[in-house]
Amino acid sequence: MNISRIFVLRPVATTLLMVAILLAGAVAYLQLPVSALPQVDYP
């Protein structure tokens, strides 16, 4: 069975999978230790 056929035949499952991946990415992005104003040492 072709992998794209699964996603074409089940659009609701495809949408839910896409939302889950987007939410996981958003949570991972928010967990990154990045400061808005980092300390920079100029040479």
mmCIF file of the C-alpha atoms, coordinates in Angstrom:
data_MODEL
# 
_entry.id   MODEL 
# 
loop_
_atom_site.group_PDB 
_atom_site.id 
_atom_site.type_symbol 
_atom_site.label_atom_id 
_atom_site.label_alt_id 
_atom_site.label_comp_id 
_atom_site.label_asym_id 
_atom_site.label_entity_id 
_atom_site.label_seq_id 
_atom_site.pdbx_PDB_ins_code 
_atom_site.Cartn_x 
_atom_site.Cartn_y 
_atom_site.Cartn_z 
_atom_site.occupancy 
_atom_site.B_iso_or_equiv 
_atom_site.pdbx_formal_charge 
_atom_site.auth_seq_id 
_atom_site.auth_comp_id 
_atom_site.auth_asym_id 
_atom_site.auth_atom_id 
_atom_site.pdbx_PDB_model_num 
ATOM 1  C CA . MET A 1 1  ? 0.000  0.000  0.000  1.00 0.00 ? 1  MET A CA 1 
ATOM 2  C CA . ASN A 1 2  ? 1.283  3.429  -0.940 1.00 0.00 ? 2  ASN A CA 1 
ATOM 3  C CA . ILE A 1 3  ? 1.914  5.699  2.056  1.00 0.00 ? 3  ILE A CA 1 
ATOM 4  C CA . SER A 1 4  ? 0.238  8.698  0.411  1.00 0.00 ? 4  SER A CA 1 
ATOM 5  C CA . ARG A 1 5  ? -2.922 6.651  -0.153 1.00 0.00 ? 5  ARG A CA 1 
ATOM 6  C CA . ILE A 1 6  ? -3.403 6.292  3.609  1.00 0.00 ? 6  ILE A CA 1 
ATOM 7  C CA . PHE A 1 7  ? -3.362 10.067 4.033  1.00 0.00 ? 7  PHE A CA 1 
ATOM 8  C CA . VAL A 1 8  ? -5.704 10.641 1.094  1.00 0.00 ? 8  VAL A CA 1 
ATOM 9  C CA . LEU A 1 9  ? -8.237 8.069  2.288  1.00 0.00 ? 9  LEU A CA 1 
ATOM 10 C CA . ARG A 1 10 ? -8.232 9.329  5.898  1.00 0.00 ? 10 ARG A CA 1 
ATOM 11 C CA . PRO A 1 11 ? -8.298 13.150 5.872  1.00 0.00 ? 11 PRO A CA 1 
ATOM 12 C CA . VAL A 1 12 ? -9.447 13.456 9.493  1.00 0.00 ? 12 VAL A CA 1 
ATOM 13 C CA . ALA A 1 13 ? -6.590 11.311 10.770 1.00 0.00 ? 13 ALA A CA 1 
ATOM 14 C CA . THR A 1 14 ? -4.198 13.301 8.592  1.00 0.00 ? 14 THR A CA 1 
ATOM 15 C CA . THR A 1 15 ? -5.455 16.569 10.071 1.00 0.00 ? 15 THR A CA 1 
ATOM 16 C CA . LEU A 1 16 ? -5.165 15.257 13.633 1.00 0.00 ? 16 LEU A CA 1 
ATOM 17 C CA . LEU A 1 17 ? -1.634 14.008 12.963 1.00 0.00 ? 17 LEU A CA 1 
ATOM 18 C CA . MET A 1 18 ? -0.660 17.394 11.519 1.00 0.00 ? 18 MET A CA 1 
ATOM 19 C CA . VAL A 1 19 ? -2.092 19.228 14.548 1.00 0.00 ? 19 VAL A CA 1 
ATOM 20 C CA . ALA A 1 20 ? -0.275 16.869 16.927 1.00 0.00 ? 20 ALA A CA 1 
ATOM 21 C CA . ILE A 1 21 ? 3.038  17.450 15.142 1.00 0.00 ? 21 ILE A CA 1 
ATOM 22 C CA . LEU A 1 22 ? 2.503  21.227 15.189 1.00 0.00 ? 22 LEU A CA 1 
ATOM 23 C CA . LEU A 1 23 ? 1.670  21.191 18.911 1.00 0.00 ? 23 LEU A CA 1 
ATOM 24 C CA . ALA A 1 24 ? 4.716  19.060 19.693 1.00 0.00 ? 24 ALA A CA 1 
ATOM 25 C CA . GLY A 1 25 ? 6.883  21.482 17.725 1.00 0.00 ? 25 GLY A CA 1 
ATOM 26 C CA . ALA A 1 26 ? 5.402  24.493 19.516 1.00 0.00 ? 26 ALA A CA 1 
ATOM 27 C CA . VAL A 1 27 ? 6.014  22.915 22.924 1.00 0.00 ? 27 VAL A CA 1 
ATOM 28 C CA . ALA A 1 28 ? 9.575  22.001 21.957 1.00 0.00 ? 28 ALA A CA 1 
ATOM 29 C CA . TYR A 1 29 ? 10.192 25.544 20.669 1.00 0.00 ? 29 TYR A CA 1 
ATOM 30 C CA . LEU A 1 30 ? 8.969  27.064 23.921 1.00 0.00 ? 30 LEU A CA 1 
ATOM 31 C CA . GLN A 1 31 ? 11.268 24.756 25.911 1.00 0.00 ? 31 GLN A CA 1 
ATOM 32 C CA . LEU A 1 32 ? 14.420 25.964 24.115 1.00 0.00 ? 32 LEU A CA 1 
ATOM 33 C CA . PRO A 1 33 ? 16.767 27.841 26.456 1.00 0.00 ? 33 PRO A CA 1 
ATOM 34 C CA . VAL A 1 34 ? 17.072 31.047 24.412 1.00 0.00 ? 34 VAL A CA 1 
ATOM 35 C CA . SER A 1 35 ? 17.146 34.469 26.060 1.00 0.00 ? 35 SER A CA 1 
ATOM 36 C CA . ALA A 1 36 ? 15.755 37.591 24.427 1.00 0.00 ? 36 ALA A CA 1 
ATOM 37 C CA . LEU A 1 37 ? 18.826 39.680 25.307 1.00 0.00 ? 37 LEU A CA 1 
ATOM 38 C CA . PRO A 1 38 ? 21.866 37.389 25.568 1.00 0.00 ? 38 PRO A CA 1 
ATOM 39 C CA . GLN A 1 39 ? 25.119 38.500 27.171 1.00 0.00 ? 39 GLN A CA 1 
ATOM 40 C CA . VAL A 1 40 ? 27.664 39.227 24.432 1.00 0.00 ? 40 VAL A CA 1 
ATOM 41 C CA . ASP A 1 41 ? 31.408 39.690 24.994 1.00 0.00 ? 41 ASP A CA 1 
ATOM 42 C CA . TYR A 1 42 ? 32.845 41.900 22.266 1.00 0.00 ? 42 TYR A CA 1 
ATOM 43 C CA . PRO A 1 43 ? 36.503 41.352 21.363 1.00 0.00 ? 43 PRO A CA 1 
# 
